[in-house]
mmCIF file of C-alpha atoms in Angstrom:
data_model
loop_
_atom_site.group_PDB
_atom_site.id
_atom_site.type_symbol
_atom_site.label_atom_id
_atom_site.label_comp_id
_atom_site.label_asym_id
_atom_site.label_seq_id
_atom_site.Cartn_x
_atom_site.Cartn_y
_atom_site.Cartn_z
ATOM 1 C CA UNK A 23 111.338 102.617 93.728
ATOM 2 C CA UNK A 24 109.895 105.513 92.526
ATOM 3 C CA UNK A 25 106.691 103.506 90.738
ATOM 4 C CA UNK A 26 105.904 102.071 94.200
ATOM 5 C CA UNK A 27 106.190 105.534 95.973
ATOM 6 C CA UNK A 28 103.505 107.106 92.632
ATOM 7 C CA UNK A 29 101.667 103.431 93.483
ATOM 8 C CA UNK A 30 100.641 103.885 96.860
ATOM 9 C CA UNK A 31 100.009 107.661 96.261
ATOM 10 C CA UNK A 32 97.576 106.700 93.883
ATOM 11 C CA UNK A 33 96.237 103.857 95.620
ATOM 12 C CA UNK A 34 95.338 106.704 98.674
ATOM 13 C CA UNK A 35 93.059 108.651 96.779
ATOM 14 C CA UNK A 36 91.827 105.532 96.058
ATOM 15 C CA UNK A 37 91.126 104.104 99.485
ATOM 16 C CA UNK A 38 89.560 106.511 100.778
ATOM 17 C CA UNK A 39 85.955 105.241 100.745
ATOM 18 C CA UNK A 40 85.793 102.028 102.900
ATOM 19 C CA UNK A 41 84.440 99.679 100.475
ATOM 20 C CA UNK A 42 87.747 100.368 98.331
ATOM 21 C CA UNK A 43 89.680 99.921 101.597
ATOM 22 C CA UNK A 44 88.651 96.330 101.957
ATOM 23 C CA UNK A 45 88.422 95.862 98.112
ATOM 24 C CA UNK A 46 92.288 96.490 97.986
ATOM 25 C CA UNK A 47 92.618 93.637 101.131
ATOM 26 C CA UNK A 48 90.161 91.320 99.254
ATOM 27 C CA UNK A 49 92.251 91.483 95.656
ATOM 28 C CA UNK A 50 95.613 90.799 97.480
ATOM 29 C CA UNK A 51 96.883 94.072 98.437
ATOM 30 C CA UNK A 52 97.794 93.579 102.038
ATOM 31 C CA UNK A 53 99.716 90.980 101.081
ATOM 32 C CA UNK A 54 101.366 92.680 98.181
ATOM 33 C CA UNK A 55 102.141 95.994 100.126
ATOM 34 C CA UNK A 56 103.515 94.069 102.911
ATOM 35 C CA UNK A 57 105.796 92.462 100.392
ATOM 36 C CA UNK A 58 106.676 95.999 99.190
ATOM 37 C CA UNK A 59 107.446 97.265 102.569
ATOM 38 C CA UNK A 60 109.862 94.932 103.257
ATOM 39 C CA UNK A 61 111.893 94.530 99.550
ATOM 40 C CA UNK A 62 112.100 98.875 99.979
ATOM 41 C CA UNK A 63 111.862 99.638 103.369
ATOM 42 C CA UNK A 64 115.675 101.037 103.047
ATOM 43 C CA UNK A 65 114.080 104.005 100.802
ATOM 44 C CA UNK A 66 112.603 106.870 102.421
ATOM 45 C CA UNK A 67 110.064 108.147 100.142
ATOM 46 C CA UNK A 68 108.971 104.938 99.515
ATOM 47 C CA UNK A 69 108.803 103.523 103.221
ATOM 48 C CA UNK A 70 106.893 107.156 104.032
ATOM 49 C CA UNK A 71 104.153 106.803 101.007
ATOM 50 C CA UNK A 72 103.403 102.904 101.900
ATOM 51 C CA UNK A 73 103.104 103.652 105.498
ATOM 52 C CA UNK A 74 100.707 106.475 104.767
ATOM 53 C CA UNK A 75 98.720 103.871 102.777
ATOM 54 C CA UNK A 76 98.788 101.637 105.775
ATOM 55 C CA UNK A 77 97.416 103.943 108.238
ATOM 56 C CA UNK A 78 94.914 104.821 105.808
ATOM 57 C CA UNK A 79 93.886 101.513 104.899
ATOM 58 C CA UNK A 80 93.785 100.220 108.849
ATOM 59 C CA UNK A 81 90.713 102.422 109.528
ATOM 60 C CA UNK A 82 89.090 99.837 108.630
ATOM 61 C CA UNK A 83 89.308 97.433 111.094
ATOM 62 C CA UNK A 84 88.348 94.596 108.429
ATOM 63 C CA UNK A 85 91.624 95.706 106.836
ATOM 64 C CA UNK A 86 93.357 96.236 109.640
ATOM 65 C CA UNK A 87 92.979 92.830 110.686
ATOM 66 C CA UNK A 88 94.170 91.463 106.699
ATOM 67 C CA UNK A 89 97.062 93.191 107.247
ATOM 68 C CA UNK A 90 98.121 91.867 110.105
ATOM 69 C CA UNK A 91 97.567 88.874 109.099
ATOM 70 C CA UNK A 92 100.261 89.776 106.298
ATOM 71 C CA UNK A 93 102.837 90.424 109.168
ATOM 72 C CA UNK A 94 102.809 94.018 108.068
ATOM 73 C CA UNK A 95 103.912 95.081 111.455
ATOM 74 C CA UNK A 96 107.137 93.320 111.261
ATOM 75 C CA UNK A 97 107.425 95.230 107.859
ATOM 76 C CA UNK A 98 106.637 98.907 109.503
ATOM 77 C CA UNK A 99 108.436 98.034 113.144
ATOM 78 C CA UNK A 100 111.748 97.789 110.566
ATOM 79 C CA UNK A 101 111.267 100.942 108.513
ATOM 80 C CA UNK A 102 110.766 102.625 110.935
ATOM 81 C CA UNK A 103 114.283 101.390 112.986
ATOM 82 C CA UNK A 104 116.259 102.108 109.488
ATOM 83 C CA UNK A 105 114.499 105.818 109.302
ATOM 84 C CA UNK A 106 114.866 107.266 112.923
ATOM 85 C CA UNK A 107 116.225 110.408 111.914
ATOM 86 C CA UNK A 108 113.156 111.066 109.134
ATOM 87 C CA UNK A 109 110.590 112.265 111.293
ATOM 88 C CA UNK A 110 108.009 111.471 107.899
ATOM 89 C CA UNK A 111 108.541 108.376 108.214
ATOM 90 C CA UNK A 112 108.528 107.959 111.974
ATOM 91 C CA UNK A 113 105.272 109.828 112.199
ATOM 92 C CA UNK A 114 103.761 107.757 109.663
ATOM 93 C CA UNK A 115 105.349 104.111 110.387
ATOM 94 C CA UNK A 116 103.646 104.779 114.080
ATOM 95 C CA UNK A 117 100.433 106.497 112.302
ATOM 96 C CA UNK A 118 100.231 103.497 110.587
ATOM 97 C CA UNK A 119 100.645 100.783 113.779
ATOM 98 C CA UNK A 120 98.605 102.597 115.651
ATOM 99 C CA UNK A 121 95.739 102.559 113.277
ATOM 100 C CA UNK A 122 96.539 98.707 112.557
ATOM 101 C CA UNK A 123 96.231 97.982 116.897
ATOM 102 C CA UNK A 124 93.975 100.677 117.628
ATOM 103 C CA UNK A 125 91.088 98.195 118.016
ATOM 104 C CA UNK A 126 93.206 95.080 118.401
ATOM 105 C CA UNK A 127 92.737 92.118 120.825
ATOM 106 C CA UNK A 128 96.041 92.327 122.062
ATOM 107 C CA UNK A 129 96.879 89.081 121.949
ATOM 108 C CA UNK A 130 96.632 88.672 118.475
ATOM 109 C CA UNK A 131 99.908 90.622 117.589
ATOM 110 C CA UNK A 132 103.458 91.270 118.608
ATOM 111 C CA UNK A 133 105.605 94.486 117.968
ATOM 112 C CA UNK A 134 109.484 93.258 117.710
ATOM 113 C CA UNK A 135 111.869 95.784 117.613
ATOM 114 C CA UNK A 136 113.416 98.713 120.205
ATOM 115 C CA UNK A 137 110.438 101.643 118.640
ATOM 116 C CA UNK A 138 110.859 103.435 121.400
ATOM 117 C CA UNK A 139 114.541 103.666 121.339
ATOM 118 C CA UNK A 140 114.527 106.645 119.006
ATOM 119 C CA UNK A 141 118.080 108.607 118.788
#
């Protein structure tokens, strides 16, 4: 867990010129980070580091769109149920949908899950 938490720390600093933004969708990321998201969404640091990626990443709405497509929502909407009490990850996990809807038709996507049920 802890490679994937340095991973998408590193792939931040990364990302933060568009091009590299939709570089990372075009190689496979958004479907490798979705992946990610849901094998360790039960671990904190990593859930809080991806979804900080995410919301970084879905400025771009080109991205945005790729990761959607990935069914990265249904990834976040659950990380974010298992870490109600971490407000990191809450703050983050909703960062990150909002930048992924933001611009959205929306039609195109669904958000499962009680988010606004937060204890």
């Amino acid at each position: 867990k802890g490679l994937h938490e340095q991973a998408c720390s590193g792939l931040a600093l990364l990302c933060e010129m568009d091009q590299l933004k939709q570089e990372f969708c075009r190689l496979g990321g958004a479907e490798k980070l979705t992946d990610s998201i849901h094998k360790l969404h039960m671990h904190s640091e990593v859930f809080r580091q991806a979804a900080k990626l995410v919301a970084l990443i879905a400025i771009s709405e080109e991205s945005a769109s790729d990761l959607r497509g990935h069914g990265i929502l249904d990834a976040l909407t659950s990380g974010i149920s298992v870490h109600r009490q971490d407000s990191g990850c809450v703050y983050f996990g909703f960062k990150a949908i909002s930048n992924l809807c933001e611009r959205a038709d929306p039609t195109t996507f669904t958000l499962e899950g009680d988010l606004l049920k937060i204890d």
